[in-house]
Amino acid sequence: MKWHKRMLTLLQKQGDKKVALCVDTSTNEVPKMLINNIVKLFEQLKPDTLLVQADFKIRSITPIKSDTIKY
């Protein structure tokens, strides 16, 4: 898929910089499989990534490998 290549390119440009992945949990309009695939990609490429879950406020900030997304 095209988004895989674009995401990989963006992550490679970041080098050793810290990265956070933010998910809007106020709605489930985006297919859950897509979000889960993005999370898995970050888990493999940048295991030190933080997962931020938020709706109208930040609900949690956790290491990406230890959390599941709650809508």
XYZ file of N, CA and C in Angstrom:
213
model
N 0.830 -1.188 0.000
C 0.000 0.000 0.000
C 0.873 1.250 0.000
N 0.337 2.311 -0.540
C 1.093 3.557 -0.632
C 1.424 4.148 0.731
N 0.481 4.053 1.686
C 0.733 4.684 2.979
C 1.895 4.022 3.707
N 2.135 2.738 3.465
C 3.264 2.061 4.095
C 4.584 2.725 3.700
N 4.749 2.973 2.423
C 5.984 3.580 1.927
C 6.159 4.998 2.448
N 5.081 5.764 2.434
C 5.166 7.151 2.915
C 5.498 7.189 4.404
N 4.860 6.315 5.188
C 5.114 6.271 6.623
C 6.541 5.837 6.893
N 7.016 4.834 6.167
C 8.381 4.354 6.331
C 9.379 5.466 6.017
N 9.141 6.199 4.956
C 10.020 7.313 4.582
C 10.047 8.376 5.670
N 8.889 8.729 6.197
C 8.818 9.735 7.265
C 9.556 9.270 8.519
N 9.391 8.010 8.881
C 10.069 7.504 10.070
C 11.580 7.441 9.882
N 12.022 7.083 8.687
C 13.455 7.032 8.424
C 14.074 8.422 8.490
N 13.358 9.438 8.056
C 13.868 10.809 8.116
C 14.024 11.284 9.552
N 13.228 10.737 10.474
C 13.293 11.156 11.872
C 14.554 10.664 12.570
N 15.131 9.601 12.056
C 16.355 9.080 12.659
C 16.130 8.650 14.101
N 16.935 9.204 15.014
C 16.846 8.832 16.430
C 15.922 9.745 17.227
N 15.206 10.635 16.565
C 14.292 11.539 17.279
C 13.127 10.751 17.867
N 12.603 11.249 18.968
C 11.436 10.611 19.595
C 10.195 10.871 18.763
N 9.289 9.886 18.750
C 8.070 9.967 17.957
C 6.887 9.563 18.829
N 5.755 10.237 18.625
C 4.510 9.847 19.287
C 3.453 9.622 18.210
N 2.626 8.630 18.435
C 1.511 8.341 17.542
C 0.244 8.710 18.290
N -0.534 9.621 17.723
C -1.756 10.095 18.363
C -2.972 9.544 17.629
N -3.928 9.018 18.405
C -5.136 8.439 17.837
C -6.341 9.166 18.425
N -7.222 9.636 17.545
C -8.469 10.268 17.970
C -9.470 9.158 18.268
N -9.785 8.976 19.540
C -10.674 7.887 19.944
C -12.129 8.333 20.098
N -12.442 9.545 19.692
C -13.810 10.041 19.843
C -14.756 9.441 18.813
N -14.211 8.847 17.774
C -15.039 8.253 16.735
C -14.349 7.014 16.192
N -15.098 6.165 15.550
C -14.500 4.997 14.905
C -14.814 5.011 13.410
N -14.817 6.213 12.828
C -15.082 6.356 11.391
C -13.981 5.730 10.545
N -12.755 5.798 11.011
C -11.645 5.172 10.295
C -11.655 3.690 10.657
N -11.508 2.816 9.680
C -11.533 1.376 9.984
C -10.494 1.000 11.048
N -10.927 0.220 12.018
C -10.041 -0.183 13.109
C -8.845 -0.970 12.598
N -9.028 -1.739 11.524
C -7.926 -2.515 10.966
C -6.803 -1.588 10.484
N -7.155 -0.462 9.887
C -6.147 0.494 9.417
C -5.356 1.053 10.595
N -6.051 1.467 11.650
C -5.370 2.004 12.831
C -4.472 0.935 13.452
N -4.969 -0.285 13.566
C -4.166 -1.368 14.131
C -2.931 -1.660 13.289
N -3.047 -1.577 11.967
C -1.887 -1.786 11.095
C -0.845 -0.690 11.280
N -1.299 0.533 11.448
C -0.366 1.643 11.686
C 0.344 1.450 13.020
N -0.396 1.059 14.044
C 0.204 0.813 15.357
C 1.245 -0.306 15.253
N 0.926 -1.381 14.557
C 1.869 -2.492 14.386
C 3.130 -2.049 13.648
N 2.956 -1.192 12.636
C 4.114 -0.679 11.905
C 5.033 0.108 12.838
N 4.438 0.979 13.662
C 5.240 1.747 14.615
C 5.896 0.825 15.641
N 5.193 -0.196 16.094
C 5.766 -1.154 17.051
C 7.029 -1.794 16.496
N 7.008 -2.119 15.211
C 8.148 -2.797 14.598
C 9.287 -1.837 14.282
N 8.962 -0.648 13.778
C 10.002 0.275 13.324
C 10.545 1.179 14.418
N 9.675 1.623 15.323
C 10.077 2.534 16.399
C 9.451 2.052 17.700
N 9.983 0.992 18.303
C 9.352 0.420 19.494
C 9.308 1.360 20.696
N 10.070 2.451 20.672
C 10.040 3.407 21.779
C 8.981 4.503 21.584
N 8.137 4.358 20.574
C 7.085 5.326 20.281
C 6.061 5.360 21.412
N 5.570 6.558 21.705
C 4.483 6.707 22.661
C 3.155 6.729 21.921
N 2.152 6.065 22.490
C 0.807 6.059 21.930
C -0.049 7.002 22.761
N -0.570 8.047 22.111
C -1.423 9.027 22.774
C -2.844 8.797 22.296
N -3.742 8.532 23.250
C -5.152 8.346 22.922
C -5.926 9.546 23.473
N -6.726 10.159 22.594
C -7.446 11.360 23.012
C -8.768 11.468 22.293
N -9.731 12.095 22.965
C -10.971 12.504 22.307
C -11.060 14.014 22.508
N -11.845 14.511 23.436
C -11.834 15.946 23.686
C -10.738 16.320 24.672
N -10.105 15.306 25.281
C -8.929 15.505 26.125
C -8.049 14.266 26.029
N -6.814 14.384 26.457
C -5.890 13.255 26.421
C -6.333 12.232 27.457
N -6.545 10.995 27.003
C -6.997 9.914 27.884
C -5.829 9.079 28.409
N -4.823 8.862 27.561
C -3.678 8.076 28.014
C -2.469 8.338 27.135
N -1.312 8.202 27.749
C -0.026 8.262 27.045
C 0.761 7.062 27.567
N 0.967 6.089 26.688
C 1.626 4.851 27.087
C 2.606 4.409 26.008
N 3.532 3.515 26.361
C 4.379 2.921 25.321
C 3.500 2.181 24.321
N 3.840 2.266 23.065
C 2.987 1.715 22.015
C 2.841 0.210 22.129
N 3.833 -0.473 22.616
C 3.770 -1.934 22.640
C 2.907 -2.478 23.766
N 2.469 -1.646 24.682
C 1.767 -2.181 25.843
C 0.301 -1.773 25.913
N -0.221 -1.153 24.898
C -1.571 -0.625 25.009
C -2.448 -1.054 23.841
N -3.722 -1.095 24.086
C -4.697 -1.303 23.029
C -5.553 -0.045 22.939
N -6.088 0.198 21.796
C -6.866 1.415 21.582
C -8.305 1.184 22.036
N -8.812 2.136 22.809
C -10.182 2.058 23.328
C -10.974 3.224 22.757
N -11.965 2.919 21.931
C -12.799 3.966 21.336
C -13.961 4.295 22.243
